[in-house]
Amino acid sequence: GDEGCVHCPINSRTTSEGATNCVCRNGYYRADADPLDMPCTTIPSAPQAVISSVNETSLVLEWAPPRDA
């Protein structure tokens, strides 16, 4: 077409020059409902510094966000 080429979103690539969409790199994903120009994401790492506190009636968990969110 008359439209210029654009770069693929983060963590995606094309399979050939002039492709109409970009596929996610290995280990990265895009939901079926996500637009093709949305970056691909991966599963976050485990939470950091997990602390549990138990009493007679409840359990409370606290943690820091994953290193790779």
Short mmCIF file of C-alpha atoms in Angstrom, two decimals:
data_model
loop_
_atom_site.label_atom_id
_atom_site.label_comp_id
_atom_site.label_asym_id
_atom_site.label_seq_id
_atom_site.Cartn_x
_atom_site.Cartn_y
_atom_site.Cartn_z
CA GLY A 1 0.00 0.00 0.00
CA ASP A 2 0.89 3.66 0.24
CA GLU A 3 1.55 3.50 3.98
CA GLY A 4 5.13 3.56 5.22
CA CYS A 5 6.66 0.75 7.23
CA VAL A 6 6.60 0.95 11.02
CA HIS A 7 8.73 -0.81 13.64
CA CYS A 8 7.34 -3.85 15.39
CA PRO A 9 6.16 -3.34 18.99
CA ILE A 10 8.52 -4.31 21.82
CA ASN A 11 9.29 -8.05 22.09
CA SER A 12 7.90 -8.87 18.63
CA ARG A 13 9.36 -9.34 15.16
CA THR A 14 8.33 -9.93 11.56
CA THR A 15 8.82 -13.15 9.70
CA SER A 16 9.58 -11.35 6.42
CA GLU A 17 10.26 -7.87 5.04
CA GLY A 18 7.06 -5.95 4.35
CA ALA A 19 4.96 -8.16 6.66
CA THR A 20 1.55 -6.79 7.66
CA ASN A 21 1.88 -7.83 11.31
CA CYS A 22 4.48 -8.78 13.91
CA VAL A 23 4.64 -12.02 15.90
CA CYS A 24 5.78 -12.28 19.51
CA ARG A 25 9.33 -13.47 20.23
CA ASN A 26 9.76 -16.81 22.01
CA GLY A 27 8.62 -16.57 25.63
CA TYR A 28 6.45 -13.48 25.00
CA TYR A 29 2.72 -13.37 24.40
CA ARG A 30 -0.18 -11.20 23.27
CA ALA A 31 -3.81 -12.00 24.12
CA ASP A 32 -6.10 -12.87 21.23
CA ALA A 33 -8.10 -9.69 21.89
CA ASP A 34 -4.99 -7.44 21.98
CA PRO A 35 -4.38 -5.26 18.92
CA LEU A 36 -1.43 -6.27 16.75
CA ASP A 37 0.36 -2.99 17.53
CA MET A 38 0.41 -3.79 21.27
CA PRO A 39 3.77 -4.92 22.73
CA CYS A 40 4.16 -8.57 23.67
CA THR A 41 4.63 -9.37 27.35
CA THR A 42 5.91 -12.30 29.37
CA ILE A 43 5.04 -13.97 32.66
CA PRO A 44 6.39 -11.97 35.62
CA SER A 45 8.98 -13.43 37.97
CA ALA A 46 7.96 -14.65 41.43
CA PRO A 47 7.06 -12.08 44.12
CA GLN A 48 9.95 -10.91 46.29
CA ALA A 49 10.27 -10.94 50.10
CA VAL A 50 7.17 -13.04 50.86
CA ILE A 51 6.17 -12.88 54.53
CA SER A 52 3.35 -14.85 56.15
CA SER A 53 1.70 -14.20 59.49
CA VAL A 54 -0.67 -16.77 60.99
CA ASN A 55 -2.93 -16.44 64.01
CA GLU A 56 -5.92 -18.44 65.29
CA THR A 57 -8.36 -17.11 62.69
CA SER A 58 -6.44 -15.79 59.71
CA LEU A 59 -3.43 -15.87 57.46
CA VAL A 60 -1.88 -12.64 56.18
CA LEU A 61 0.54 -12.63 53.25
CA GLU A 62 2.75 -9.69 52.31
CA TRP A 63 5.18 -9.43 49.42
CA ALA A 64 7.14 -7.03 47.26
CA PRO A 65 6.40 -6.81 43.51
CA PRO A 66 8.17 -9.20 41.11
CA ARG A 67 11.62 -8.20 39.91
CA ASP A 68 10.48 -8.60 36.27
CA ALA A 69 6.92 -7.29 36.21
#
